[in-house]
Amino acid sequence: MTKTMKASEFEANCLAVVEEVAATGETVVVTKDGKPVVELVPHKKEKKKGLIGALKDDLVIKGDIISPVDVEWNAMK
């Protein structure tokens, strides 16, 4: 849900509004002369990816990676 307030009201209660947005996660739109000027939204922390699944959606496997390769390696000689 979005809350709307006048710029003068925001100026008078700036710190309280910032704390309220952080606590509730509710967006506040500040208006001037009835027109939206600024939108105050809560900060979203980036989730750290763990080691397992860190490359999910970044790597794509193309082709067959399980079957043996028909190429003789120099290491096998």
mmCIF file of the C-alpha atoms, coordinates in Angstrom:
data_MODEL
# 
_entry.id   MODEL 
# 
loop_
_atom_site.group_PDB 
_atom_site.id 
_atom_site.type_symbol 
_atom_site.label_atom_id 
_atom_site.label_alt_id 
_atom_site.label_comp_id 
_atom_site.label_asym_id 
_atom_site.label_entity_id 
_atom_site.label_seq_id 
_atom_site.pdbx_PDB_ins_code 
_atom_site.Cartn_x 
_atom_site.Cartn_y 
_atom_site.Cartn_z 
_atom_site.occupancy 
_atom_site.B_iso_or_equiv 
_atom_site.pdbx_formal_charge 
_atom_site.auth_seq_id 
_atom_site.auth_comp_id 
_atom_site.auth_asym_id 
_atom_site.auth_atom_id 
_atom_site.pdbx_PDB_model_num 
ATOM 1  C CA . MET A 1 1  ? 0.000  0.000   0.000   1.00 0.00 ? 1  MET A CA 1 
ATOM 2  C CA . THR A 1 2  ? 1.208  3.510   -0.777  1.00 0.00 ? 2  THR A CA 1 
ATOM 3  C CA . LYS A 1 3  ? 0.849  6.488   1.520   1.00 0.00 ? 3  LYS A CA 1 
ATOM 4  C CA . THR A 1 4  ? 0.779  10.057  0.151   1.00 0.00 ? 4  THR A CA 1 
ATOM 5  C CA . MET A 1 5  ? 1.818  13.225  1.993   1.00 0.00 ? 5  MET A CA 1 
ATOM 6  C CA . LYS A 1 6  ? 2.510  16.854  1.218   1.00 0.00 ? 6  LYS A CA 1 
ATOM 7  C CA . ALA A 1 7  ? 6.116  18.053  0.964   1.00 0.00 ? 7  ALA A CA 1 
ATOM 8  C CA . SER A 1 8  ? 5.638  20.417  3.927   1.00 0.00 ? 8  SER A CA 1 
ATOM 9  C CA . GLU A 1 9  ? 4.362  17.553  6.083   1.00 0.00 ? 9  GLU A CA 1 
ATOM 10 C CA . PHE A 1 10 ? 7.284  15.371  4.990   1.00 0.00 ? 10 PHE A CA 1 
ATOM 11 C CA . GLU A 1 11 ? 9.766  18.140  5.762   1.00 0.00 ? 11 GLU A CA 1 
ATOM 12 C CA . ALA A 1 12 ? 8.401  18.534  9.273   1.00 0.00 ? 12 ALA A CA 1 
ATOM 13 C CA . ASN A 1 13 ? 8.404  14.784  9.998   1.00 0.00 ? 13 ASN A CA 1 
ATOM 14 C CA . CYS A 1 14 ? 11.213 13.526  7.761   1.00 0.00 ? 14 CYS A CA 1 
ATOM 15 C CA . LEU A 1 15 ? 13.035 11.274  10.256  1.00 0.00 ? 15 LEU A CA 1 
ATOM 16 C CA . ALA A 1 16 ? 9.805  9.806   11.606  1.00 0.00 ? 16 ALA A CA 1 
ATOM 17 C CA . VAL A 1 17 ? 8.595  9.051   8.072   1.00 0.00 ? 17 VAL A CA 1 
ATOM 18 C CA . VAL A 1 18 ? 11.916 7.402   7.177   1.00 0.00 ? 18 VAL A CA 1 
ATOM 19 C CA . GLU A 1 19 ? 11.740 5.228   10.295  1.00 0.00 ? 19 GLU A CA 1 
ATOM 20 C CA . GLU A 1 20 ? 8.124  4.326   9.517   1.00 0.00 ? 20 GLU A CA 1 
ATOM 21 C CA . VAL A 1 21 ? 8.984  3.270   5.958   1.00 0.00 ? 21 VAL A CA 1 
ATOM 22 C CA . ALA A 1 22 ? 11.882 1.165   7.228   1.00 0.00 ? 22 ALA A CA 1 
ATOM 23 C CA . ALA A 1 23 ? 9.707  -0.509  9.876   1.00 0.00 ? 23 ALA A CA 1 
ATOM 24 C CA . THR A 1 24 ? 6.541  -1.139  7.855   1.00 0.00 ? 24 THR A CA 1 
ATOM 25 C CA . GLY A 1 25 ? 7.937  -1.465  4.334   1.00 0.00 ? 25 GLY A CA 1 
ATOM 26 C CA . GLU A 1 26 ? 5.183  0.865   3.126   1.00 0.00 ? 26 GLU A CA 1 
ATOM 27 C CA . THR A 1 27 ? 6.003  3.256   0.281   1.00 0.00 ? 27 THR A CA 1 
ATOM 28 C CA . VAL A 1 28 ? 5.434  6.999   0.799   1.00 0.00 ? 28 VAL A CA 1 
ATOM 29 C CA . VAL A 1 29 ? 4.860  9.381   -2.120  1.00 0.00 ? 29 VAL A CA 1 
ATOM 30 C CA . VAL A 1 30 ? 5.683  13.032  -1.402  1.00 0.00 ? 30 VAL A CA 1 
ATOM 31 C CA . THR A 1 31 ? 3.653  15.563  -3.365  1.00 0.00 ? 31 THR A CA 1 
ATOM 32 C CA . LYS A 1 32 ? 4.144  19.232  -4.153  1.00 0.00 ? 32 LYS A CA 1 
ATOM 33 C CA . ASP A 1 33 ? 1.138  21.211  -5.369  1.00 0.00 ? 33 ASP A CA 1 
ATOM 34 C CA . GLY A 1 34 ? -0.754 17.925  -5.572  1.00 0.00 ? 34 GLY A CA 1 
ATOM 35 C CA . LYS A 1 35 ? 1.731  16.351  -8.008  1.00 0.00 ? 35 LYS A CA 1 
ATOM 36 C CA . PRO A 1 36 ? 3.980  13.412  -7.006  1.00 0.00 ? 36 PRO A CA 1 
ATOM 37 C CA . VAL A 1 37 ? 7.601  14.510  -6.689  1.00 0.00 ? 37 VAL A CA 1 
ATOM 38 C CA . VAL A 1 38 ? 9.424  11.813  -4.733  1.00 0.00 ? 38 VAL A CA 1 
ATOM 39 C CA . GLU A 1 39 ? 8.757  8.218   -3.759  1.00 0.00 ? 39 GLU A CA 1 
ATOM 40 C CA . LEU A 1 40 ? 10.312 6.914   -0.548  1.00 0.00 ? 40 LEU A CA 1 
ATOM 41 C CA . VAL A 1 41 ? 10.684 3.130   -0.606  1.00 0.00 ? 41 VAL A CA 1 
ATOM 42 C CA . PRO A 1 42 ? 12.323 0.748   1.868   1.00 0.00 ? 42 PRO A CA 1 
ATOM 43 C CA . HIS A 1 43 ? 15.821 -0.469  1.055   1.00 0.00 ? 43 HIS A CA 1 
ATOM 44 C CA . LYS A 1 44 ? 16.041 -4.117  0.053   1.00 0.00 ? 44 LYS A CA 1 
ATOM 45 C CA . LYS A 1 45 ? 19.218 -5.912  1.038   1.00 0.00 ? 45 LYS A CA 1 
ATOM 46 C CA . GLU A 1 46 ? 20.815 -8.129  -1.549  1.00 0.00 ? 46 GLU A CA 1 
ATOM 47 C CA . LYS A 1 47 ? 20.694 -11.750 -0.601  1.00 0.00 ? 47 LYS A CA 1 
ATOM 48 C CA . LYS A 1 48 ? 24.123 -13.332 -0.556  1.00 0.00 ? 48 LYS A CA 1 
ATOM 49 C CA . LYS A 1 49 ? 24.268 -16.504 -2.547  1.00 0.00 ? 49 LYS A CA 1 
ATOM 50 C CA . GLY A 1 50 ? 25.806 -19.475 -0.843  1.00 0.00 ? 50 GLY A CA 1 
ATOM 51 C CA . LEU A 1 51 ? 28.466 -21.617 -2.461  1.00 0.00 ? 51 LEU A CA 1 
ATOM 52 C CA . ILE A 1 52 ? 25.884 -24.184 -3.473  1.00 0.00 ? 52 ILE A CA 1 
ATOM 53 C CA . GLY A 1 53 ? 23.756 -22.668 -6.201  1.00 0.00 ? 53 GLY A CA 1 
ATOM 54 C CA . ALA A 1 54 ? 25.935 -19.574 -6.598  1.00 0.00 ? 54 ALA A CA 1 
ATOM 55 C CA . LEU A 1 55 ? 25.986 -19.931 -10.382 1.00 0.00 ? 55 LEU A CA 1 
ATOM 56 C CA . LYS A 1 56 ? 22.332 -20.849 -10.780 1.00 0.00 ? 56 LYS A CA 1 
ATOM 57 C CA . ASP A 1 57 ? 20.834 -19.081 -13.784 1.00 0.00 ? 57 ASP A CA 1 
ATOM 58 C CA . ASP A 1 58 ? 24.339 -17.977 -14.858 1.00 0.00 ? 58 ASP A CA 1 
ATOM 59 C CA . LEU A 1 59 ? 25.566 -21.196 -16.493 1.00 0.00 ? 59 LEU A CA 1 
ATOM 60 C CA . VAL A 1 60 ? 23.911 -23.083 -19.297 1.00 0.00 ? 60 VAL A CA 1 
ATOM 61 C CA . ILE A 1 61 ? 24.907 -26.627 -20.249 1.00 0.00 ? 61 ILE A CA 1 
ATOM 62 C CA . LYS A 1 62 ? 24.800 -27.186 -23.999 1.00 0.00 ? 62 LYS A CA 1 
ATOM 63 C CA . GLY A 1 63 ? 25.064 -30.690 -25.330 1.00 0.00 ? 63 GLY A CA 1 
ATOM 64 C CA . ASP A 1 64 ? 25.824 -34.021 -23.682 1.00 0.00 ? 64 ASP A CA 1 
ATOM 65 C CA . ILE A 1 65 ? 28.257 -33.759 -20.761 1.00 0.00 ? 65 ILE A CA 1 
ATOM 66 C CA . ILE A 1 66 ? 27.920 -37.360 -19.597 1.00 0.00 ? 66 ILE A CA 1 
ATOM 67 C CA . SER A 1 67 ? 28.828 -39.512 -22.613 1.00 0.00 ? 67 SER A CA 1 
ATOM 68 C CA . PRO A 1 68 ? 32.519 -40.250 -23.307 1.00 0.00 ? 68 PRO A CA 1 
ATOM 69 C CA . VAL A 1 69 ? 34.346 -38.113 -25.831 1.00 0.00 ? 69 VAL A CA 1 
ATOM 70 C CA . ASP A 1 70 ? 35.546 -39.784 -29.049 1.00 0.00 ? 70 ASP A CA 1 
ATOM 71 C CA . VAL A 1 71 ? 38.842 -37.895 -28.930 1.00 0.00 ? 71 VAL A CA 1 
ATOM 72 C CA . GLU A 1 72 ? 42.139 -39.528 -27.898 1.00 0.00 ? 72 GLU A CA 1 
ATOM 73 C CA . TRP A 1 73 ? 44.056 -37.418 -25.426 1.00 0.00 ? 73 TRP A CA 1 
ATOM 74 C CA . ASN A 1 74 ? 47.828 -37.110 -25.337 1.00 0.00 ? 74 ASN A CA 1 
ATOM 75 C CA . ALA A 1 75 ? 47.726 -38.068 -21.655 1.00 0.00 ? 75 ALA A CA 1 
ATOM 76 C CA . MET A 1 76 ? 46.438 -41.524 -22.616 1.00 0.00 ? 76 MET A CA 1 
ATOM 77 C CA . LYS A 1 77 ? 49.535 -42.359 -24.757 1.00 0.00 ? 77 LYS A CA 1 
# 
